[in-house]
mmCIF file of C-alpha atoms in Angstrom:
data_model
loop_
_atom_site.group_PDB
_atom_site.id
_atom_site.type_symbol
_atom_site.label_atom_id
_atom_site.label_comp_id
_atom_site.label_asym_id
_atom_site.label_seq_id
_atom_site.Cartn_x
_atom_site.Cartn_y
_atom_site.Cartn_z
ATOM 1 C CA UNK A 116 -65.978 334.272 37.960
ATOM 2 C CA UNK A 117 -63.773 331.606 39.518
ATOM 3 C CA UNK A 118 -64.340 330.462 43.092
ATOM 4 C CA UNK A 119 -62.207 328.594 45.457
ATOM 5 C CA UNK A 120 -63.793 328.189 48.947
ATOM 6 C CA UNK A 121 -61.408 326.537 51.609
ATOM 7 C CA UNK A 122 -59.678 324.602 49.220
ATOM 8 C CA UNK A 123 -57.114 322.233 50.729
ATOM 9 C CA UNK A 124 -54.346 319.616 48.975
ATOM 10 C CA UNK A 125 -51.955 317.408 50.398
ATOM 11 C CA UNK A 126 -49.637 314.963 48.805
ATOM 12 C CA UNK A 127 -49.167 312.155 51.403
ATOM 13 C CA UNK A 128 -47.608 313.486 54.229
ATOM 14 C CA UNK A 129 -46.983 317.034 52.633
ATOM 15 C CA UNK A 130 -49.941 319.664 52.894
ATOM 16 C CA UNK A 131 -49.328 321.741 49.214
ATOM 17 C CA UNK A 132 -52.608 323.978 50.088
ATOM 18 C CA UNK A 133 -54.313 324.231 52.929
ATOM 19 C CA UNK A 134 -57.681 326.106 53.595
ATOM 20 C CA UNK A 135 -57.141 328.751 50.389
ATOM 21 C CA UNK A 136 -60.093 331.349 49.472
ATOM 22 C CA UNK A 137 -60.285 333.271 46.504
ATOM 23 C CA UNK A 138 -62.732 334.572 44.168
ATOM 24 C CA UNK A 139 -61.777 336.873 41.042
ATOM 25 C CA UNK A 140 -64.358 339.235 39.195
ATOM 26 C CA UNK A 141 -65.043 339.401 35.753
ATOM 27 C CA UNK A 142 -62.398 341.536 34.000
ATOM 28 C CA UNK A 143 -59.774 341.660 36.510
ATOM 29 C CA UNK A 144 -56.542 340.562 36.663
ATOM 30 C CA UNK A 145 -55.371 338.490 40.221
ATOM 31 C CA UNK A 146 -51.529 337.439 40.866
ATOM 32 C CA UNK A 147 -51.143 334.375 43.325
ATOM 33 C CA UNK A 148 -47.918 335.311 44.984
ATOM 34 C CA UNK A 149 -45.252 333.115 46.676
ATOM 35 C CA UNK A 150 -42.134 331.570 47.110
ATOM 36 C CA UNK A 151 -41.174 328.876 45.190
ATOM 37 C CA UNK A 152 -42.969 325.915 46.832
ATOM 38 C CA UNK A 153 -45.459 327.686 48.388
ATOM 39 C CA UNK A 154 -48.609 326.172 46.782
ATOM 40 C CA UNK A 155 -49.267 328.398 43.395
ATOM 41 C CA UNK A 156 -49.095 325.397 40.782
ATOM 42 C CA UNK A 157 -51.127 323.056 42.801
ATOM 43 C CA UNK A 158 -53.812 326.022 43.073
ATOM 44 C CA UNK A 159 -53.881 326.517 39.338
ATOM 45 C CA UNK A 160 -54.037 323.226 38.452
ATOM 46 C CA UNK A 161 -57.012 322.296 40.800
ATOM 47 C CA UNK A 162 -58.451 325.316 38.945
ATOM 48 C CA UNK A 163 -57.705 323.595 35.945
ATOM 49 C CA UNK A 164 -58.740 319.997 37.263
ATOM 50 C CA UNK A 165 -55.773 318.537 36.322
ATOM 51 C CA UNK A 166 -55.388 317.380 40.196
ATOM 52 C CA UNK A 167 -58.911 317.185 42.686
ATOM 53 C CA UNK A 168 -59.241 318.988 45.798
ATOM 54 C CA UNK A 169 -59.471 317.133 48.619
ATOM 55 C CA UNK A 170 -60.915 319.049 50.560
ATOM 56 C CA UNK A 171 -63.292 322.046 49.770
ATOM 57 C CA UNK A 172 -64.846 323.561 46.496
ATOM 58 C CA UNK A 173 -63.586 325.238 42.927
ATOM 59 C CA UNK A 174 -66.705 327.046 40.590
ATOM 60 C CA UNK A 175 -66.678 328.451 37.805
ATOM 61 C CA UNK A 176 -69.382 330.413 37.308
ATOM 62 C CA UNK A 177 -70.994 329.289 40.439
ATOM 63 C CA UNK A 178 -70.750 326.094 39.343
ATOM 64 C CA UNK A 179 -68.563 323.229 38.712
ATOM 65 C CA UNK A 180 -66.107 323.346 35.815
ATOM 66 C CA UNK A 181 -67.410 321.071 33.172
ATOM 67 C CA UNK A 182 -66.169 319.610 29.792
ATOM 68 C CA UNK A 183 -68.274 322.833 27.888
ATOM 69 C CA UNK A 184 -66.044 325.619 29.530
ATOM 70 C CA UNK A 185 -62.953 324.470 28.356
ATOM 71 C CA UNK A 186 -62.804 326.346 25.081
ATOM 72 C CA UNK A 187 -63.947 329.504 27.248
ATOM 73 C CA UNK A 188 -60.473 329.140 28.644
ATOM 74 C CA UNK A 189 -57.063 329.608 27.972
ATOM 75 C CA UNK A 190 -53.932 327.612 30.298
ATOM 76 C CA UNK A 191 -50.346 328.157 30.401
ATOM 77 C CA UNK A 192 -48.796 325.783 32.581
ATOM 78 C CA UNK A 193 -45.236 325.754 34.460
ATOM 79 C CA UNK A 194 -44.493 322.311 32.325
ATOM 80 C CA UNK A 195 -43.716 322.776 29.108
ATOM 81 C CA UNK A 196 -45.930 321.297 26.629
ATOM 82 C CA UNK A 197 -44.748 321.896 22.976
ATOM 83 C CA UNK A 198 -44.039 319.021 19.763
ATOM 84 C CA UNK A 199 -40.409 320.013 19.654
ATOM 85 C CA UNK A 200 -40.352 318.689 15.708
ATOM 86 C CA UNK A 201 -43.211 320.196 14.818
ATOM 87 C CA UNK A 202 -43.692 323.874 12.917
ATOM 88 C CA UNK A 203 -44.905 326.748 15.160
ATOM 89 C CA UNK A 204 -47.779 327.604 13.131
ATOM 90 C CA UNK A 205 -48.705 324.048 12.258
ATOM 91 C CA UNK A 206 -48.841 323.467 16.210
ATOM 92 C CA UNK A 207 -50.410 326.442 17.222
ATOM 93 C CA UNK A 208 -53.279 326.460 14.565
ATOM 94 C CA UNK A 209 -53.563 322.658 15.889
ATOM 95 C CA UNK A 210 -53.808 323.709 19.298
ATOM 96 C CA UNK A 211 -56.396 326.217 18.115
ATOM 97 C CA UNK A 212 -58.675 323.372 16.005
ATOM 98 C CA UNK A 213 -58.926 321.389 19.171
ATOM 99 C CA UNK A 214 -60.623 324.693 20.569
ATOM 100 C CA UNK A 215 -63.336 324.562 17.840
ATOM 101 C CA UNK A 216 -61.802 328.226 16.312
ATOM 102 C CA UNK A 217 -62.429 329.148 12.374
ATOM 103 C CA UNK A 218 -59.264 328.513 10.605
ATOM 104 C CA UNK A 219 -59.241 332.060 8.838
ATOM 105 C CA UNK A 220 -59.647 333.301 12.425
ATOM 106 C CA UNK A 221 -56.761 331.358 13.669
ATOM 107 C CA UNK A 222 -54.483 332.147 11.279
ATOM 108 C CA UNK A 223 -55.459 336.114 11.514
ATOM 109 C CA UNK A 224 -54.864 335.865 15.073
ATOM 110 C CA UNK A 225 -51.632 333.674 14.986
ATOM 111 C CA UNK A 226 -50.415 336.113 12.604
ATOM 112 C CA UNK A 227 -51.467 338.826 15.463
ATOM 113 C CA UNK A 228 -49.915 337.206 18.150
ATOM 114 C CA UNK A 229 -46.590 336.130 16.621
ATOM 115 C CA UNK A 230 -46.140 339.861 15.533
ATOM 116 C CA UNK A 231 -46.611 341.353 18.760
ATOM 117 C CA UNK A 232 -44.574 339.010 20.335
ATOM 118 C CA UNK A 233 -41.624 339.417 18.239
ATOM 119 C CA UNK A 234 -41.782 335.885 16.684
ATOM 120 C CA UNK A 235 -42.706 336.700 13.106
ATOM 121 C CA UNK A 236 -39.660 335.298 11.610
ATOM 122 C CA UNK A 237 -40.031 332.301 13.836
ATOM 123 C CA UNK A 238 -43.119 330.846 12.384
ATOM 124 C CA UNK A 239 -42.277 327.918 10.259
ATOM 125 C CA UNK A 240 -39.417 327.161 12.839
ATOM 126 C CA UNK A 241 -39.457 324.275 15.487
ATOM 127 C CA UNK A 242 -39.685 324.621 19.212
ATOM 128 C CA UNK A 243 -36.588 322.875 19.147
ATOM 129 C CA UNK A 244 -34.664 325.634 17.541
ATOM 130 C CA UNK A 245 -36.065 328.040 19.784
ATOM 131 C CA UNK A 246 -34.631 329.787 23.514
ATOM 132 C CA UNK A 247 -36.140 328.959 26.540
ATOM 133 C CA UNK A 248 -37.652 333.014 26.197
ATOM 134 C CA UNK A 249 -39.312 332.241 22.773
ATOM 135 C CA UNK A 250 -40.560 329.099 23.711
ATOM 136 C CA UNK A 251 -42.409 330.795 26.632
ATOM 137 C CA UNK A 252 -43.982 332.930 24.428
ATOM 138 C CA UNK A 253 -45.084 330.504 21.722
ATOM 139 C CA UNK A 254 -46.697 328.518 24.512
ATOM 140 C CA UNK A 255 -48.285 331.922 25.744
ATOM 141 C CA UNK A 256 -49.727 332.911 22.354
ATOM 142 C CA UNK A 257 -50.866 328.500 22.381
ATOM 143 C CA UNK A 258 -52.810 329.268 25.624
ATOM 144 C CA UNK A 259 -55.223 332.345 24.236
ATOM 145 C CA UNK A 260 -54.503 332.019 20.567
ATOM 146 C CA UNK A 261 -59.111 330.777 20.814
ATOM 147 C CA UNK A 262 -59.818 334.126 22.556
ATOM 148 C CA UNK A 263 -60.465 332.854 25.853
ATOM 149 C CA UNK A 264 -62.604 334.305 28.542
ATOM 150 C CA UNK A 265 -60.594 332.944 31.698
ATOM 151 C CA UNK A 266 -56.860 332.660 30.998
ATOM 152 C CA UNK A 267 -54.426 331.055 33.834
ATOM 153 C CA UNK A 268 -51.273 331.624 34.098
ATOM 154 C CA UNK A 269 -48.609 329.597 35.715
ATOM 155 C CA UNK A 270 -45.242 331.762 35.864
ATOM 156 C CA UNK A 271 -45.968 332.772 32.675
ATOM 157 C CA UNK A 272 -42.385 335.152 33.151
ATOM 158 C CA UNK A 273 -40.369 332.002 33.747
ATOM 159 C CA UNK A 274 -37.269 332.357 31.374
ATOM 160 C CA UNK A 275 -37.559 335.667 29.938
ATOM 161 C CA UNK A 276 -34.999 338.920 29.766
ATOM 162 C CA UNK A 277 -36.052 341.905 30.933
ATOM 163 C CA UNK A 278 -37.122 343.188 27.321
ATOM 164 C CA UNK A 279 -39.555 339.924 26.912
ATOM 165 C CA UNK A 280 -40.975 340.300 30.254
ATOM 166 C CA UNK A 281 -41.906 343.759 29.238
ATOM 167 C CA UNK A 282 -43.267 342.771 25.829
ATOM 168 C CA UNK A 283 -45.310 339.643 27.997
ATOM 169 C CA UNK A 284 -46.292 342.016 30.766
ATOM 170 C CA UNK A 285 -47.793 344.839 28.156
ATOM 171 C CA UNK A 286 -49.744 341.963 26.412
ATOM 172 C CA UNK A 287 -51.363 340.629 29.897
ATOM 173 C CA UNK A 288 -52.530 343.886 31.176
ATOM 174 C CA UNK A 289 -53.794 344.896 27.363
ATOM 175 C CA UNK A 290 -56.152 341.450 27.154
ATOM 176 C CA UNK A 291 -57.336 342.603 31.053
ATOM 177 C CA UNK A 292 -58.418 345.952 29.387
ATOM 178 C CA UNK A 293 -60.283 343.931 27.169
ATOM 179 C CA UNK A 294 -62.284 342.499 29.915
ATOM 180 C CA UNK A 295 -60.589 339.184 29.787
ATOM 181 C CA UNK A 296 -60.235 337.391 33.220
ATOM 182 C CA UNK A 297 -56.985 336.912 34.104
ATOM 183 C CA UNK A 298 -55.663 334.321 37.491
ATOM 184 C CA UNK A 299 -51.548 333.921 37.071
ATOM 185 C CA UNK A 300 -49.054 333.024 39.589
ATOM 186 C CA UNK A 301 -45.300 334.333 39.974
ATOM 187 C CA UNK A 302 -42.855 335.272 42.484
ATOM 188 C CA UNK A 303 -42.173 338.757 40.617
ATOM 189 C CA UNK A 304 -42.919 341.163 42.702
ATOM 190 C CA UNK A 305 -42.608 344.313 40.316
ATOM 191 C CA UNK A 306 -44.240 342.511 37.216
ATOM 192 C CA UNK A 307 -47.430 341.616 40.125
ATOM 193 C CA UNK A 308 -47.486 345.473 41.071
ATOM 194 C CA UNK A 309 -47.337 346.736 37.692
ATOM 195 C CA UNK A 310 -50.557 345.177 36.491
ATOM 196 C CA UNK A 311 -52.419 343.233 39.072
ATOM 197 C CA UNK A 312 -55.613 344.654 40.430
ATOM 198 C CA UNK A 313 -55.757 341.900 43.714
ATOM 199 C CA UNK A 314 -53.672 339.448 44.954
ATOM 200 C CA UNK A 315 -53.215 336.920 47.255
ATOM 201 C CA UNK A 316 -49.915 335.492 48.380
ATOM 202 C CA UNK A 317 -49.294 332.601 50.339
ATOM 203 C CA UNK A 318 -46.205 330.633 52.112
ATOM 204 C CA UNK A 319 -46.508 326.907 53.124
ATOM 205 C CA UNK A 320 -49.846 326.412 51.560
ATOM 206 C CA UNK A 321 -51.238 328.911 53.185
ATOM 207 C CA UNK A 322 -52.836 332.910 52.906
ATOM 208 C CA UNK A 323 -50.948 335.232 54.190
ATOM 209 C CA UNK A 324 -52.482 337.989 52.776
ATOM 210 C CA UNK A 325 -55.256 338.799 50.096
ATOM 211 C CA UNK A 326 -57.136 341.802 48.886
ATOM 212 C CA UNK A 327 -56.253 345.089 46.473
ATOM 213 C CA UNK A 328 -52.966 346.275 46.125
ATOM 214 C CA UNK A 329 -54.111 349.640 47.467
ATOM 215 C CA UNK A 330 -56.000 348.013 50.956
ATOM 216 C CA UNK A 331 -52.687 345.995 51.370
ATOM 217 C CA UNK A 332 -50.264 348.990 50.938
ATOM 218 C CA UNK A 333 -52.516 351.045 53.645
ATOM 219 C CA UNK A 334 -52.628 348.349 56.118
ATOM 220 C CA UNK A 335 -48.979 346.752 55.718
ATOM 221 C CA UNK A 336 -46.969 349.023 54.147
ATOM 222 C CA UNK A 337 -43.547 350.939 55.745
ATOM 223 C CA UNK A 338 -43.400 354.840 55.558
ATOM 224 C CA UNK A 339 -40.488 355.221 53.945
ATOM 225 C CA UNK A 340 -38.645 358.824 53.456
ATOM 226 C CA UNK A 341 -35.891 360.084 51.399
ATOM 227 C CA UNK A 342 -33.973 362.946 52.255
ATOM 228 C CA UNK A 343 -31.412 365.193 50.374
ATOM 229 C CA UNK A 344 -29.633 367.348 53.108
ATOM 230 C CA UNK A 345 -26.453 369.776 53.806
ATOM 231 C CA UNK A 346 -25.462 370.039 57.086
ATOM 232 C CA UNK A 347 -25.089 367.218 59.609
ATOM 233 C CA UNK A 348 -27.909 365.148 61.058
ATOM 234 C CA UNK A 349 -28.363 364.488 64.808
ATOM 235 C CA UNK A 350 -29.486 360.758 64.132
ATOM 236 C CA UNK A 351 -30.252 360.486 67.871
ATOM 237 C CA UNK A 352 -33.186 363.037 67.906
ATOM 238 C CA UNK A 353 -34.963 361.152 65.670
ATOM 239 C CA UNK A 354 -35.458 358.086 68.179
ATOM 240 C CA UNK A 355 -38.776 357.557 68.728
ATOM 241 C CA UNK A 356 -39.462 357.983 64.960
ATOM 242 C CA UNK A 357 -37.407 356.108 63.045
ATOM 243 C CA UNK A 358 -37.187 352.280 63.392
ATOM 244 C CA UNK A 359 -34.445 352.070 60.559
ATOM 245 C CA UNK A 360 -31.892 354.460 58.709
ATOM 246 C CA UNK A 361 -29.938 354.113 55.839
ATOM 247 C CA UNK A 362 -26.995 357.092 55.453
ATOM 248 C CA UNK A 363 -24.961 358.470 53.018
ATOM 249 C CA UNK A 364 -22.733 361.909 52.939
ATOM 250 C CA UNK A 365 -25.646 364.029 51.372
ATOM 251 C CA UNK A 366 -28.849 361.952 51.811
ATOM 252 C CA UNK A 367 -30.368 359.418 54.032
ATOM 253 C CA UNK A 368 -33.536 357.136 53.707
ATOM 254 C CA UNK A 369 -35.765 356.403 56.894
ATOM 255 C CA UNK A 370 -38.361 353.710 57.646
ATOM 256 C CA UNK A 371 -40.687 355.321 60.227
ATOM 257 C CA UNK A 372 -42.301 353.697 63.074
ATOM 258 C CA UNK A 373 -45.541 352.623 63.030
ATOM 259 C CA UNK A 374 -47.880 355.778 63.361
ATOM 260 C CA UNK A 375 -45.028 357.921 62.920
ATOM 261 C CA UNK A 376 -45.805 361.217 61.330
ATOM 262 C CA UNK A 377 -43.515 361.836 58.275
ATOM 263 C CA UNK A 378 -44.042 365.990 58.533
ATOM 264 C CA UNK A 379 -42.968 365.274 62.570
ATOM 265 C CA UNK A 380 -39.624 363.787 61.041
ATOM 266 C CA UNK A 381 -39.482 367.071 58.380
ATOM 267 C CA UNK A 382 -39.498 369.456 61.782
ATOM 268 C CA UNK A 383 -37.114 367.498 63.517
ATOM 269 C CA UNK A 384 -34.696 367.580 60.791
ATOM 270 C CA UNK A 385 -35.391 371.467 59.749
ATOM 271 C CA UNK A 386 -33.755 372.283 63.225
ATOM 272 C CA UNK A 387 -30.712 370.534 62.520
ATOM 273 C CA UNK A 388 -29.803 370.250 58.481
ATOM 274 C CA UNK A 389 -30.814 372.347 55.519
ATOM 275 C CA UNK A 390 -33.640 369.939 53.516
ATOM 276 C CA UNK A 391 -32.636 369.709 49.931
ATOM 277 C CA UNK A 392 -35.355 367.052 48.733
ATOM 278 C CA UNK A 393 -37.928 365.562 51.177
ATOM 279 C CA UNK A 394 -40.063 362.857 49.828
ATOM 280 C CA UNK A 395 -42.451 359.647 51.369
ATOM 281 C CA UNK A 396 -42.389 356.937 49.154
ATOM 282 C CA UNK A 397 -45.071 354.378 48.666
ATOM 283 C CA UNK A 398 -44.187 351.190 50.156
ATOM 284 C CA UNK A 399 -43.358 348.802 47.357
ATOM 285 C CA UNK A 400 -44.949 345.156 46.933
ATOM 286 C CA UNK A 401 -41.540 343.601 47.389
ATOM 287 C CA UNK A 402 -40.848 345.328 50.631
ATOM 288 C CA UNK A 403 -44.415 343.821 51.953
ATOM 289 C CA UNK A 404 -43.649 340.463 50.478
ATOM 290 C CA UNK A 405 -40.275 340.528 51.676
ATOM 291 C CA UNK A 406 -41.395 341.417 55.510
ATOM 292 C CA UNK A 407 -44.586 338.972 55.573
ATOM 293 C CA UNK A 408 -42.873 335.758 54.454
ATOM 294 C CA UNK A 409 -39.632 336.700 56.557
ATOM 295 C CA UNK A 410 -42.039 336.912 59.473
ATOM 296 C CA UNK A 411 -43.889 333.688 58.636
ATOM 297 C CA UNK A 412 -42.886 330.019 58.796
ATOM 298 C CA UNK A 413 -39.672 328.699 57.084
ATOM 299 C CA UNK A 414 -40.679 328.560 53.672
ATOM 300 C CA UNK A 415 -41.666 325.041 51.911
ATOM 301 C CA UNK A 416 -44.600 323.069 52.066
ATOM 302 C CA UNK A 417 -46.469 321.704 55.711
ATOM 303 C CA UNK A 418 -46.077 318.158 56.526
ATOM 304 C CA UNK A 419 -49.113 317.115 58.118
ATOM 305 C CA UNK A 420 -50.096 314.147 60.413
ATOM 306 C CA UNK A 421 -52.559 312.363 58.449
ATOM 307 C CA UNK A 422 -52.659 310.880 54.780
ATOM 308 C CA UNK A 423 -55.333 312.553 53.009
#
């Protein structure tokens, strides 16, 4: 388990994170969410202790992270980090050897991992012949090529086309199953939704919000209805109910007040239109995202009066 307990990180003048909580259990996977600037990177790499708190704690385990752990986990950083002139699985079973893994292992699991990932016929190739989309995906398969316990992410989509972000996506949420502990950081909405079990997103350095997807949708999400109609709608009955409408000739989508009953809306309508297709939809993470930063500060980082 990984622990951060007010955590706070300035850069001179410039407060990156300040007061951040989070603790992940064993198996999960948890998205750090934001806008660019708002703090992700500097959280992972204080994870990583590749920069030091200045204020606050980070365990691992319940402890501090210490020199031992390392091989029990697997980084991807933002940076990138690959010898450009150097053969993919030359690197990679390098990368692996400095992990202390079996080189029959390694090579059985490079040979895994390059498969899945559609790089097969890229592994005696250089990074330097490779797209920014492959290269992303050479240095994922670097980062948990040892089996790892922990594995952070840091916008481990960054660069790929919708196909590869599938392919990535289906290989995250497969090594969660495999009770694999999993803390990455994006700005993708969808990809966050699709396969995160808790999140926490953040703006300026700061939480804005944290907790399951599910708690979050119940306690911040819009009830939002679709209708299919004939007939024409008397849009000014519905005040009272509807804080937003979007129309069209034969169908119409409606973001409901707070506390607003959707089947009240249904017997408003009935009166006035024939109902073709009638339908709430769940509140998506992007439309919560979306409304909570656009509500917050300006996005980018705090400055702060005092040089920590």
């Amino acid at each position: 388990m990984i622990e951060l307990k007010s955590v706070g990180k300035s850069f001179g003048k410039i407060m990156a994170v300040d007061n951040i909580s989070l603790s992940t259990k064993d198996g999960e996977i948890f998205g750090i969410l934001g806008p660019n600037g708002a703090g992700k990177s500097t959280i992972i790499k204080m994870i990583m202790n590749i920069l030091v708190p200045d204020s606050g704690s980070i365990l691992f385990d319940g402890r501090p992270i210490c020199e031992a752990d390392k091989d029990r986990i697997g980084y991807l950083p933002e940076e990138k980090g690959l010898y450009r002139k150097v053969r993919i699985d030359k690197m990679l079973l390098y990368f692996a050897s400095l992990k202390n893994v079996d080189r029959k292992i390694a090579e059985k699991n490079l040979d895994e991992w390059l498969d899945r990932l559609h790089l097969s016929d890229w592994k005696t190739a250089t990074p330097e012949a490779l797209s920014k989309g492959m290269t992303q995906k050479i240095q994922f398969i670097s980062s948990i090529l040892h089996d790892p316990d922990f594995i952070f992410l840091d916008e481990p989509f960054s660069g790929l086309d919708p196909v590869n972000t599938d392919v990535l996506r289906a290989a995250i949420h497969d090594l969660g199953q495999m009770g694999k502990t999993i803390l990455f950081s994006t700005h993708n909405m969808e990809i966050a939704e699709k396969i995160c079990s808790r999140i926490l997103i953040i703006n300026n350095g700061h939480e804005v919000i944290s907790g399951s997807l599910k708690d979050i949708k119940d306690r911040y999400g819009r009830n939002t209805v679709v209708v299919e109609f004939d007939g024409t709608i008397d849009f000014t009955a519905l005040k009272g109910l509807v804080s937003k409408s979007t129309r069209f000739p034969r169908w119409a989508e409606f973001d409901l007040v707070d506390g607003a009953s959707p089947q009240a809306l249904l017997r408003i309508l009935l009166d006035h239109v024939t109902v073709r297709k009638f339908e709430v939809l769940a509140p998506s993470l992007h439309n919560i995202f979306v409304d909570l930063i656009g509500n917050s500060e300006v996005v980018g980082p705090k400055r702060v009066s005092t040089i920590r």
